XYZ file of C-alpha atoms in Angstrom:
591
model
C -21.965 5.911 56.249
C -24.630 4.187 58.465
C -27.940 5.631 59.095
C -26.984 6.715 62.268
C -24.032 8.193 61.337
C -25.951 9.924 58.827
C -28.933 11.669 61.502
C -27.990 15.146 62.567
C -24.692 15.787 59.671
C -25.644 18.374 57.029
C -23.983 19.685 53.838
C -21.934 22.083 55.369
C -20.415 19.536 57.393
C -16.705 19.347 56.529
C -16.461 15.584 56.767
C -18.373 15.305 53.538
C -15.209 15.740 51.134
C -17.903 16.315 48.464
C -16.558 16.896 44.910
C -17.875 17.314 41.617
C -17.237 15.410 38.686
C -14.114 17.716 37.434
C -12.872 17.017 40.156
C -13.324 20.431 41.732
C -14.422 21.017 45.263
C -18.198 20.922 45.727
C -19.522 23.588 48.761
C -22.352 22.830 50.965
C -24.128 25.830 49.955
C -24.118 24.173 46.701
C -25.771 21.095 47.946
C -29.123 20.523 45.516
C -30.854 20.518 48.786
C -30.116 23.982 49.864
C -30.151 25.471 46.513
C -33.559 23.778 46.321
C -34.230 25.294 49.964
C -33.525 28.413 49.218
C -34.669 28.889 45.895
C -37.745 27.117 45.778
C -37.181 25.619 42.812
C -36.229 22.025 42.463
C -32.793 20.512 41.545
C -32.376 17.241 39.223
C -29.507 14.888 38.672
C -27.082 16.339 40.325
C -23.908 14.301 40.618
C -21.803 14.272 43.863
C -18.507 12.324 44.823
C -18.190 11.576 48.279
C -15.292 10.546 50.117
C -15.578 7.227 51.610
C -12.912 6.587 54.376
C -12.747 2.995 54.719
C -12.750 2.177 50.944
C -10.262 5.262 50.726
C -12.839 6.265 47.199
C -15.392 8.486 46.541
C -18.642 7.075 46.128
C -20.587 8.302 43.690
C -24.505 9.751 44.076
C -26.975 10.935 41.947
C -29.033 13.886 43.987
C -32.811 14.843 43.073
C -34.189 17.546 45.373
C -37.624 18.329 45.586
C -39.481 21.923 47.872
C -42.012 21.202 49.711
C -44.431 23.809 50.747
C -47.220 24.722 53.699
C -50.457 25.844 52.334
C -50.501 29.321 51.276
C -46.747 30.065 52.059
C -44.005 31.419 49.595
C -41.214 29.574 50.867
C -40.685 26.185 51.358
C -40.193 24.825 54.856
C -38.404 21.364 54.035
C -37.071 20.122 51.069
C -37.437 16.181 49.349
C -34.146 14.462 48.514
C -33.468 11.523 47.133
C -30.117 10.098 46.495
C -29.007 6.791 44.153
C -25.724 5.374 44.389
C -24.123 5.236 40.381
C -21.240 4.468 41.449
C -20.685 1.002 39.307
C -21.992 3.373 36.360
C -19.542 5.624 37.062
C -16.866 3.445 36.712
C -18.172 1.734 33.620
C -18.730 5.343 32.193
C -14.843 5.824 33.366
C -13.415 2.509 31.756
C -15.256 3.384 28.477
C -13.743 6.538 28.053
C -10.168 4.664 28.738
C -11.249 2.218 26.285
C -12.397 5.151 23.827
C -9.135 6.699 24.174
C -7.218 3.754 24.074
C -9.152 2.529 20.744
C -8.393 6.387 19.307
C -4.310 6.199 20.184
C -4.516 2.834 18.338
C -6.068 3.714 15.291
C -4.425 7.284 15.163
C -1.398 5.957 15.512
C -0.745 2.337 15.092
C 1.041 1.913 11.771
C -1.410 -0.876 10.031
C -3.981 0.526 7.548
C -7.078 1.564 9.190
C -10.419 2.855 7.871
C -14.121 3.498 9.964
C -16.649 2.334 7.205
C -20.322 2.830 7.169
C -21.983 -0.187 5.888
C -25.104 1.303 4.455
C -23.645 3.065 1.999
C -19.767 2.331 2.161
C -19.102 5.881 3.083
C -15.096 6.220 4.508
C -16.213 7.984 8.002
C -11.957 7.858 9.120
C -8.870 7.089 7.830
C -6.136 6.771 9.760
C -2.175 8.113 8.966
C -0.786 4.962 7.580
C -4.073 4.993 5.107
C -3.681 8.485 4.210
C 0.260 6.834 3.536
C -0.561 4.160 1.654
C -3.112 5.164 -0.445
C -1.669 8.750 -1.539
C -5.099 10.803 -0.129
C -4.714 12.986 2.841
C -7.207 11.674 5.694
C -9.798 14.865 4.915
C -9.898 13.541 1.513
C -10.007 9.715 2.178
C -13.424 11.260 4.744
C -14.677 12.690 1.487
C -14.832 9.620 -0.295
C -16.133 5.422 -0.265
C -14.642 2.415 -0.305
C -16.567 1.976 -3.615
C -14.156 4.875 -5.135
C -11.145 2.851 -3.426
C -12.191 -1.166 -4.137
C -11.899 -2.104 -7.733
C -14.990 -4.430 -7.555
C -18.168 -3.695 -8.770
C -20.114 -1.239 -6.060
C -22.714 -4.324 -6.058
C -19.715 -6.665 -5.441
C -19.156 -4.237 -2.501
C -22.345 -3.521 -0.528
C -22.805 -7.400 -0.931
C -19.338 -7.778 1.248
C -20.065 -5.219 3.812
C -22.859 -6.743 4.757
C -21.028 -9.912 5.603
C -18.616 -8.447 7.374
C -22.039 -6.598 9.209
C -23.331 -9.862 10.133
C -20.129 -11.388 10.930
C -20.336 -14.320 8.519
C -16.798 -13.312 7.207
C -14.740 -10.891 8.511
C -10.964 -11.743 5.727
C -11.274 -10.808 2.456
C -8.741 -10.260 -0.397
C -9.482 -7.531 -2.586
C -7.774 -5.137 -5.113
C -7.265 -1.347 -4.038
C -6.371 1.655 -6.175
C -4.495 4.291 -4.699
C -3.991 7.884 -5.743
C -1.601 7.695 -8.132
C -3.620 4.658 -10.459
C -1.477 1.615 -9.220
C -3.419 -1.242 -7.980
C -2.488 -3.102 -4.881
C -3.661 -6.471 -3.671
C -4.902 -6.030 -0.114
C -5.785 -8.475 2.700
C -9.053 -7.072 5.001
C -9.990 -7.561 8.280
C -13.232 -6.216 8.351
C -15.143 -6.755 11.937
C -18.579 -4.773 13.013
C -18.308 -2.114 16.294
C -21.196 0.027 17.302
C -20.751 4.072 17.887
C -23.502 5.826 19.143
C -25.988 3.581 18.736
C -24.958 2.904 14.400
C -23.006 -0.473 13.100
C -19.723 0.432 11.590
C -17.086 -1.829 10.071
C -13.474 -1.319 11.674
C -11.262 -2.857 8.960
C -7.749 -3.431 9.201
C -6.046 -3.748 5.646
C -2.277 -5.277 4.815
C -0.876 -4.871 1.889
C 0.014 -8.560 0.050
C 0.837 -7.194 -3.670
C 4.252 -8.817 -2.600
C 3.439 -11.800 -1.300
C 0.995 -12.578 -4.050
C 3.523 -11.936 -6.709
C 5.923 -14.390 -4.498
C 3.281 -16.845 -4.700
C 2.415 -16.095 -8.819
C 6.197 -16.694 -9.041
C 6.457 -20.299 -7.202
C 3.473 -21.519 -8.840
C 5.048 -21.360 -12.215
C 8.304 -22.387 -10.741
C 5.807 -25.757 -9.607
C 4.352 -26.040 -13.255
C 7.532 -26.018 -14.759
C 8.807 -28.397 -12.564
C 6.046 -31.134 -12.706
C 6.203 -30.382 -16.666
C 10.269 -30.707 -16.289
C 10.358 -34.451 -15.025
C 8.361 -35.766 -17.998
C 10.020 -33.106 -20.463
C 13.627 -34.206 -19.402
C 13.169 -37.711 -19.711
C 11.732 -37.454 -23.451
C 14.208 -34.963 -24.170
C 17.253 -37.124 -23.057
C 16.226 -39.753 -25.586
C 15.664 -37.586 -27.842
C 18.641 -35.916 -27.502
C 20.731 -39.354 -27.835
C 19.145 -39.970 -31.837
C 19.730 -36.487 -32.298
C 23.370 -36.620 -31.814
C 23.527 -39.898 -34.148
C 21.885 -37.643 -36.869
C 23.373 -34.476 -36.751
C 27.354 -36.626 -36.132
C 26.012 -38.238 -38.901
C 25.194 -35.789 -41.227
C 28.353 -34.288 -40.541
C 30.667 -37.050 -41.499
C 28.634 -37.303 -44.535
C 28.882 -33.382 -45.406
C 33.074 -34.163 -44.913
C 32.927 -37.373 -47.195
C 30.916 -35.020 -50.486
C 32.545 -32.458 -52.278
C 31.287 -29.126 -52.090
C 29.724 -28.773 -55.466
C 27.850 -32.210 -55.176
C 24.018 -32.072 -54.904
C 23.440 -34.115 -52.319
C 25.231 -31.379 -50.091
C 22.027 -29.548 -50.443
C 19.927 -31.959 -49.035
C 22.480 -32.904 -45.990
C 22.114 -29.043 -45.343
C 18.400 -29.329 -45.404
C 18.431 -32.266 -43.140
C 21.102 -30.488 -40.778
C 18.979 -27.106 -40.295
C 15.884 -29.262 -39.656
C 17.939 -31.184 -37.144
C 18.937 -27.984 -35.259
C 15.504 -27.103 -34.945
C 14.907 -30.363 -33.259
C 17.561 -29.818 -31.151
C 16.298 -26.499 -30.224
C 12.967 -28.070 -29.139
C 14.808 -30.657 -26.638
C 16.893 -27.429 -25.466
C 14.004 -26.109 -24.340
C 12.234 -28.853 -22.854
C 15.362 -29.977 -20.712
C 16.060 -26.146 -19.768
C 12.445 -26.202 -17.376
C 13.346 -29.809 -16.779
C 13.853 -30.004 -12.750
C 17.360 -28.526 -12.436
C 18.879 -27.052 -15.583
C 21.609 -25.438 -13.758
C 23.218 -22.827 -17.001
C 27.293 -23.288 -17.576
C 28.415 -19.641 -17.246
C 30.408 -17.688 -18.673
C 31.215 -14.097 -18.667
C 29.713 -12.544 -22.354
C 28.785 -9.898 -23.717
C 25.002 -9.159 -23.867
C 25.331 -6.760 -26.693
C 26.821 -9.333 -28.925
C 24.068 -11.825 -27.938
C 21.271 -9.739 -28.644
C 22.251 -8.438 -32.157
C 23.193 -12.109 -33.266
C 19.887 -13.350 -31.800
C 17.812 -10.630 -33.607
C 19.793 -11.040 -37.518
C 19.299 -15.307 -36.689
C 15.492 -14.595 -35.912
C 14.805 -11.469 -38.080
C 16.797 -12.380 -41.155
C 13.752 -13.348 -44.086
C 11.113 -10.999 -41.633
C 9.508 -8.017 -42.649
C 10.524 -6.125 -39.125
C 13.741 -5.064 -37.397
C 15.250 -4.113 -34.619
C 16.507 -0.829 -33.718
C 18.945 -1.016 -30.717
C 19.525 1.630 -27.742
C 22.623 0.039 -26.087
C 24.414 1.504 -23.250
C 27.844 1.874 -24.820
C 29.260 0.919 -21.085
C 26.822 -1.960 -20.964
C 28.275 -4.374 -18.016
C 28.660 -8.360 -18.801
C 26.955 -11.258 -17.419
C 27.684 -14.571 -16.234
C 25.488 -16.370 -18.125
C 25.391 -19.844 -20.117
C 25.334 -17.833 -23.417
C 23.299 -20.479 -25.860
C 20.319 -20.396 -22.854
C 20.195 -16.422 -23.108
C 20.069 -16.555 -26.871
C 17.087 -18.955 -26.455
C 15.645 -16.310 -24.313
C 16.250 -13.455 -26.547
C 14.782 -15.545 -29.823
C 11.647 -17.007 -27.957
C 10.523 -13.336 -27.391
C 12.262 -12.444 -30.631
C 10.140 -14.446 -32.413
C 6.988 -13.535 -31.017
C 7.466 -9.829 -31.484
C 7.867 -10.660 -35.190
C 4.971 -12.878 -35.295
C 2.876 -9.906 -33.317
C 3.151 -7.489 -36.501
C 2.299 -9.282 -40.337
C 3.187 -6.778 -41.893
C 6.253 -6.146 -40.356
C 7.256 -3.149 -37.905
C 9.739 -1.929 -35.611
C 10.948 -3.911 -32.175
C 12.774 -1.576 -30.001
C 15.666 -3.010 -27.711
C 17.270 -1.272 -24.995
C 19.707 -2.138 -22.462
C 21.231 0.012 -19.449
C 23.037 -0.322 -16.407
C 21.013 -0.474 -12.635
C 22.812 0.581 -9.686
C 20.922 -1.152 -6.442
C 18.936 1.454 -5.784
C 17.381 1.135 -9.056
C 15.767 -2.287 -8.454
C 13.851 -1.285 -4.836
C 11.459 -2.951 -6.693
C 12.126 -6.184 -8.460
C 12.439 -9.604 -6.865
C 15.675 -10.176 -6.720
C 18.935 -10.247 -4.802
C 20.948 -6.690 -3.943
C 23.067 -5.970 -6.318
C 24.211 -4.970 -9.923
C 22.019 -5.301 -12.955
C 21.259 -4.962 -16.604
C 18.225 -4.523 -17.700
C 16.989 -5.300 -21.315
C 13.956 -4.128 -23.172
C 12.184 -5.550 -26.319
C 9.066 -3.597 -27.410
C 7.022 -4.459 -30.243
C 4.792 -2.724 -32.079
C 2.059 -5.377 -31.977
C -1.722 -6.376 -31.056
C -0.564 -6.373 -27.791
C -1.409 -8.909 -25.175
C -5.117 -8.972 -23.618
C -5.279 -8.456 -19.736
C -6.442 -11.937 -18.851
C -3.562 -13.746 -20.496
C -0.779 -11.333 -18.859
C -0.606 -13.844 -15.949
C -0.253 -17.003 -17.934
C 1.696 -15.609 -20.242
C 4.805 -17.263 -18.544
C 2.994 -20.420 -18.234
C 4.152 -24.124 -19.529
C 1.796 -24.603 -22.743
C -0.162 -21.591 -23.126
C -0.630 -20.118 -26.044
C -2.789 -17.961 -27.999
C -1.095 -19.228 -31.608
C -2.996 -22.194 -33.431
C 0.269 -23.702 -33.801
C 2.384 -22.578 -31.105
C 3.899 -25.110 -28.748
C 3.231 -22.617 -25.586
C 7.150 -23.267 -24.624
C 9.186 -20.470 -25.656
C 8.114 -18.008 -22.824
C 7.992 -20.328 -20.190
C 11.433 -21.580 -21.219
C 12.566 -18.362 -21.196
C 11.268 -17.689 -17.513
C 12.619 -20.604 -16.089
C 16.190 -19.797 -17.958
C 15.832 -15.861 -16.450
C 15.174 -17.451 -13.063
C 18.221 -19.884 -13.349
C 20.734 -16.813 -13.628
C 18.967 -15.198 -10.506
C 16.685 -12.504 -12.872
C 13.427 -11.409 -13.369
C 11.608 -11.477 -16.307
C 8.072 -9.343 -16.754
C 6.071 -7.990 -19.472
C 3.513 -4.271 -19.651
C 1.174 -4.655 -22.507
C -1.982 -3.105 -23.388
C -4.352 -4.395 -25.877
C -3.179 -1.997 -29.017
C -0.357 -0.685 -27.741
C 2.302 -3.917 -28.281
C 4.137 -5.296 -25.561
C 7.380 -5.049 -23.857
C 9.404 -7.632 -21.956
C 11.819 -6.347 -19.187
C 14.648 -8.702 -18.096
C 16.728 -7.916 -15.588
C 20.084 -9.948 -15.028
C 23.184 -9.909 -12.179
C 26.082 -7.806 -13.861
C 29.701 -9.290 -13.522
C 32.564 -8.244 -11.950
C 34.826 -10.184 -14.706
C 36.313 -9.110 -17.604
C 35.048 -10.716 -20.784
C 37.863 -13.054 -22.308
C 39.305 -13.245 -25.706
C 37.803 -16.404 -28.001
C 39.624 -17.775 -31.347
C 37.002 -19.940 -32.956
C 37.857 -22.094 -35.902
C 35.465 -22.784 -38.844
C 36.715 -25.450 -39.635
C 37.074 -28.971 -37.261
C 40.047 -29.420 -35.444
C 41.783 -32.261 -36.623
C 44.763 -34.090 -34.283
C 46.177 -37.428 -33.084
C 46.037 -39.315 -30.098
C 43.870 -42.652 -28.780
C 40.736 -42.018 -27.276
C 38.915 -44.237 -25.361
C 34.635 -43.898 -25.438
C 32.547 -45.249 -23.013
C 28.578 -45.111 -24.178
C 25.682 -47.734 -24.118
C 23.941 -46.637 -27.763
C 25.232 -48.687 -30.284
C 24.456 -46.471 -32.919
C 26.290 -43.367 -30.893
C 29.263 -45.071 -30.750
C 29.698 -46.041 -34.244
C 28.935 -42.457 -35.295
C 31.330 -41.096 -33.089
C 34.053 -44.092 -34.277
C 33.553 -42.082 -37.725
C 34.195 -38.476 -36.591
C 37.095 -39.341 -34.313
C 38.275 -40.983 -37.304
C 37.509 -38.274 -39.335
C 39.321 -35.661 -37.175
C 42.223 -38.121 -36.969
C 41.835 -39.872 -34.022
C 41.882 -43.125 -33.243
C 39.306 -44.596 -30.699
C 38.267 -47.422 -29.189
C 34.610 -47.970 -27.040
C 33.420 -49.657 -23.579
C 29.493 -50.127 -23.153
C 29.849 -49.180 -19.440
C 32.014 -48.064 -16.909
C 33.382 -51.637 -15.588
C 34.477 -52.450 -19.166
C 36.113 -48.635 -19.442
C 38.081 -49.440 -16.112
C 39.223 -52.680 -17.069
C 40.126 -51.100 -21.256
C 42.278 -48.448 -19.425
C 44.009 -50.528 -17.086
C 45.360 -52.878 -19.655
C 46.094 -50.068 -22.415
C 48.409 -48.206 -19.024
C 50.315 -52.290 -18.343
C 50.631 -52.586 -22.502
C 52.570 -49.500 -22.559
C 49.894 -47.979 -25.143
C 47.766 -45.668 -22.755
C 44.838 -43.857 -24.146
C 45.472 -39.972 -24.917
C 41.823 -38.959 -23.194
C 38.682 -40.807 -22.449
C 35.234 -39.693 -23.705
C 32.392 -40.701 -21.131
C 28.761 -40.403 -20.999
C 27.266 -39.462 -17.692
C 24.235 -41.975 -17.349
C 24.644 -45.595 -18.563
C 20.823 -47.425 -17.308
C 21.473 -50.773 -15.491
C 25.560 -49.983 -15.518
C 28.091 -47.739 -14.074
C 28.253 -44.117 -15.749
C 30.639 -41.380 -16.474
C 30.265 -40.352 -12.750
C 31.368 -43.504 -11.218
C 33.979 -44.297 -13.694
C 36.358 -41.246 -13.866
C 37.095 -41.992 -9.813
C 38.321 -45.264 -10.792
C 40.374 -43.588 -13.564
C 41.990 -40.977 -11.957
C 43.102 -43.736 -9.476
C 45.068 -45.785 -12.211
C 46.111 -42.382 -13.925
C 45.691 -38.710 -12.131
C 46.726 -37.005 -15.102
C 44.009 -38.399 -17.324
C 42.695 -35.733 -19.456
C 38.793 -37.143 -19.582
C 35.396 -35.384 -21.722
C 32.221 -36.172 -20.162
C 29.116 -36.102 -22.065
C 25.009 -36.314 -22.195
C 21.795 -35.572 -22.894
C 21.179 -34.252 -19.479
C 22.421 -30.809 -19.409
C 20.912 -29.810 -15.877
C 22.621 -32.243 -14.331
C 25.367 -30.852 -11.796
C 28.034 -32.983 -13.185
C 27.405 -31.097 -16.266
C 27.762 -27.647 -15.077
C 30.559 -28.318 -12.731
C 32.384 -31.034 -14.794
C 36.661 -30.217 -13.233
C 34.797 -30.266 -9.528
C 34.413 -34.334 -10.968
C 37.073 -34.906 -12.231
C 36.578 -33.642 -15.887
C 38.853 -31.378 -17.806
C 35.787 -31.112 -20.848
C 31.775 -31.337 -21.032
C 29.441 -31.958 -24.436
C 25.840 -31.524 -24.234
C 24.006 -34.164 -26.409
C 23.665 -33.611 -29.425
C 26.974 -32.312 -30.669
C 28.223 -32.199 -34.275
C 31.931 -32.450 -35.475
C 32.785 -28.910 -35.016
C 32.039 -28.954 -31.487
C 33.367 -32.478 -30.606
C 36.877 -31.523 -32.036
C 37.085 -28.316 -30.423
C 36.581 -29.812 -27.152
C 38.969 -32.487 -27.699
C 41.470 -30.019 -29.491
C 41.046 -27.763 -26.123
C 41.392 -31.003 -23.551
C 44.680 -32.404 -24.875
C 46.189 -29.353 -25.230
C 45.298 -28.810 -22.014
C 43.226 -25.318 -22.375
């Protein structure tokens, strides 16, 4: 209104629309002037809304009325009023309050972790639902207590990142939280500073990241063993190759002595020390990049036990076994599980001197049982070997997995990471609980099968037969060892350095009319045309050829899928006599 429009209106004019700040209607007679008027006593900070037509709002007024009086009389004759427009302030007042509530629904309910600190002393002034959720407290409780009762750092540690977060030189920080129940969770914070009645407070938001930093734990050693892997394969390839030259060798020599001469001793000698060597490669080429296990469906009972009397036999300790009776099988390359269950095996035995008890159990896991692990849905076993032993100290648990590490002055620091990177092949888990004192127990947990597990007849002795074989290899030294067993086992064989000279060897043995019986080929032949290449060119001339790859590289597809290549049999470098007649025994018979 204008100041004319003002003259000559008073309170009790109905054209005011005057309200108070409920809302609720506000009477003339109520005016501060009139009360001041008529009471004689003055009125302060009164607030008024009044209606203002052309912005169709209330303006808002703060009213101050002040009596005056005439000399000597009792009752005032006029009365002093000022008024001051607080109308902006009301609004600001109005859009806090929104902003209040707003902030209050957010925090009550929003479902991230919230907590109201107090940076001076790291008192928990509120906790939100989905704290008292997470960390097992109810939200009276969690008001009760400090973040120094909650954060596992020192309370030093603590007040020293508050007050960052106070000045806002950081506001994300990773820290480890307890919860009610004694698990430990690793948390992500978002920490930033708000003022409340006039006091800094921290709002922080916190995520839990437990899972994601085990996810990250897990490809980190999935990186190590892969860098380690493309060094490790390539030694243990070559390695591999003289191994197989030995241990053939020694095994045409332990057919051409009798059984009662002395040197058989010494060839046995030289064989177990071989198979230890062999072993060693095994596990190098099993974290090699790839290393993709040839499954079969076995029996993890069977494995274990054989494992533990191979490991345990001249040890002080042994193994009791709880064994589901209904145990499910696996699909699982049997000789890489075995090398799992000895690795750990053997360190359980070398954990207790003087010699002690190493528990094993194994049980069936519906889904529901492995919420969780990190792993697929599904099926599982899960197998348990607890020692009796020092234990293992808190600071190692994390690298215990790791390529190298060891705590044994002459441990090569393989055996557990070989056995993680096997677990992980066969899409398990692997962990280990330990407490200094208290031993130590690995957990494995492997996909059950759907199969059933099939019959095996296994010869001790070779498997001798007929037939012309044809062997394609580069090594010199492999070939005329492998001449010897073939011709030991009754074959008759005849060798191509590559896979242009195998080619051109078949073709002319198919036009003589003398065709080879099966062809023995090794996968990689450097600077020439391998196993690979060669059995396309084959099958070409002759579809029904009956063809053996083998090598030193184990992880190699080829290897693990050998009939999807053309293959109808696959040796893994090194093999001895036993195992190169029962393949060829199995191939030509067509098993």
């Amino acid at each position: 209104l204008s100041i004319d429009q003002m003259r000559g209106i008073t309170s009790l004019d109905p054209g005011w629309k005057s309200i108070h700040e409920d809302g609720s209607p506000f009477p003339g007679e109520t005016h501060p002037a009139m009360v001041a008027l008529s009471s004689g006593q003055p009125v302060k900070n009164t607030v008024m809304g009044v209606f203002h037509p052309e912005k169709n709002d209330y303006t808002w007024i703060n009213i101050n009325a002040t009596p005056l009086f005439r000399p000597g009389a009792a009752a005032p004759h006029e009365v002093y009023t000022t008024f001051e427009d607080i109308t902006e302030r009301k609004k600001a007042e109005k859009a806090l309050l929104e902003s209040e509530s707003l902030f209050k629904n957010l925090f009550e309910h929003h479902a991230a972790v919230q907590l109201i600190i107090d940076p001076s002393n790291g008192s928990i002034v509120d906790a939100n639902a989905a704290a008292s959720k997470f960390y097992g407290w109810t939200r009276e409780q969690l008001r009760q207590m400090r973040i120094q009762d909650i954060n596992t750092l020192s309370p030093e540690e603590i007040i020293k990142e508050m007050e960052k977060a106070r000045v806002h030189e950081r506001i994300h920080f990773e820290f480890r939280h307890r919860r009610s129940d004694g698990s430990i969770r690793d948390v992500e914070v978002f920490s930033s500073k708000i003022e409340a009645k006039g006091k800094d407070i921290l709002h922080s938001i916190i995520h839990d990241i437990t899972d994601r930093r085990r996810l990250e734990e897990e490809l980190l050693k999935i990186d190590k063993l892969e860098s380690v892997g493309i060094l490790a394969g390539g030694i243990a390839h070559d390695f591999n190759n003289l191994l197989t030259s030995i241990i053939g060798n020694i095994s045409i020599a332990r057919m051409r002595v009798k059984s009662e001469h002395k040197v058989l001793e010494l060839l046995n000698a030289a064989e177990t020390a071989s198979m230890r060597a062999r072993r060693l490669t095994g596990q190098l080429l099993t974290f090699a990049k790839g290393g993709k296990p040839v499954k079969e469906t076995v029996s993890i009972q069977k494995l274990i036990k054989e494992s533990s009397l191979f490991i345990l036999r001249n040890s002080k300790s042994r193994c009791e076994f709880l064994v589901a009776e209904d145990l499910w099988p696996v699909d699982a390359d049997a000789g890489q599980l075995s090398q799992v269950f000895s690795n750990i095996l053997i360190n359980a035995d070398q954990s207790m001197p003087e010699g002690g008890i190493i528990l094993i159990t194994a049980e069936n896991l519906m889904p529901e049982k492995i919420n969780d692990i990190p792993v697929d849905p599904g099926r599982y076993i899960r197998i348990s070997i607890k020692d009796q032993g020092a234990g293992i100290a808190g600071k190692n648990l994390s690298k215990i997995f790791d390529p190298y590490f060891t705590t044994k002055t002459e441990g090569s620091g393989l055996g557990l990471a070989t056995a993680y990177s096997i677990i992980k092949k066969h899409d398990g888990h692997i962990s280990v609980d330990s407490e200094p004192g208290a031993g130590a127990t690995f957990h494995i947990y492997l996909p059950a099968s759907g199969k059933e597990i099939p019959e095996k007849e296994e010869s001790a002795d070779p498997l001798k037969g007929t037939g012309k074989i044809l062997v394609m290899d580069d090594d010199t030294l492999l070939k005329e060892m492998i001449g010897q067993m073939l011709e030991l086992l009754g074959y008759q064989a005849e060798f191509a350095k590559d896979g242009a000279e195998a080619i051109l060897l078949f073709r002319k043995a198919r036009e003589s009319g003398k065709p080879y019986d099966t062809a023995i080929l090794d996968l990689t032949i450097p600077g020439g045309m391998g196993g690979k290449e060669a059995i396309k060119k084959l099958l070409e001339i002759d579809p029904e050829l009956k063809a053996v790859v083998f090598s030193g590289y184990s992880d190699d597809p080829v290897m693990s899928n050998y009939r999807e290549y053309g293959f109808r049999g696959m040796m893994s470098k090194p093999f001895d006599m036993q195992k190169l007649s029962k393949v060829l025994h199995d191939v030509i018979k067509g098993q």
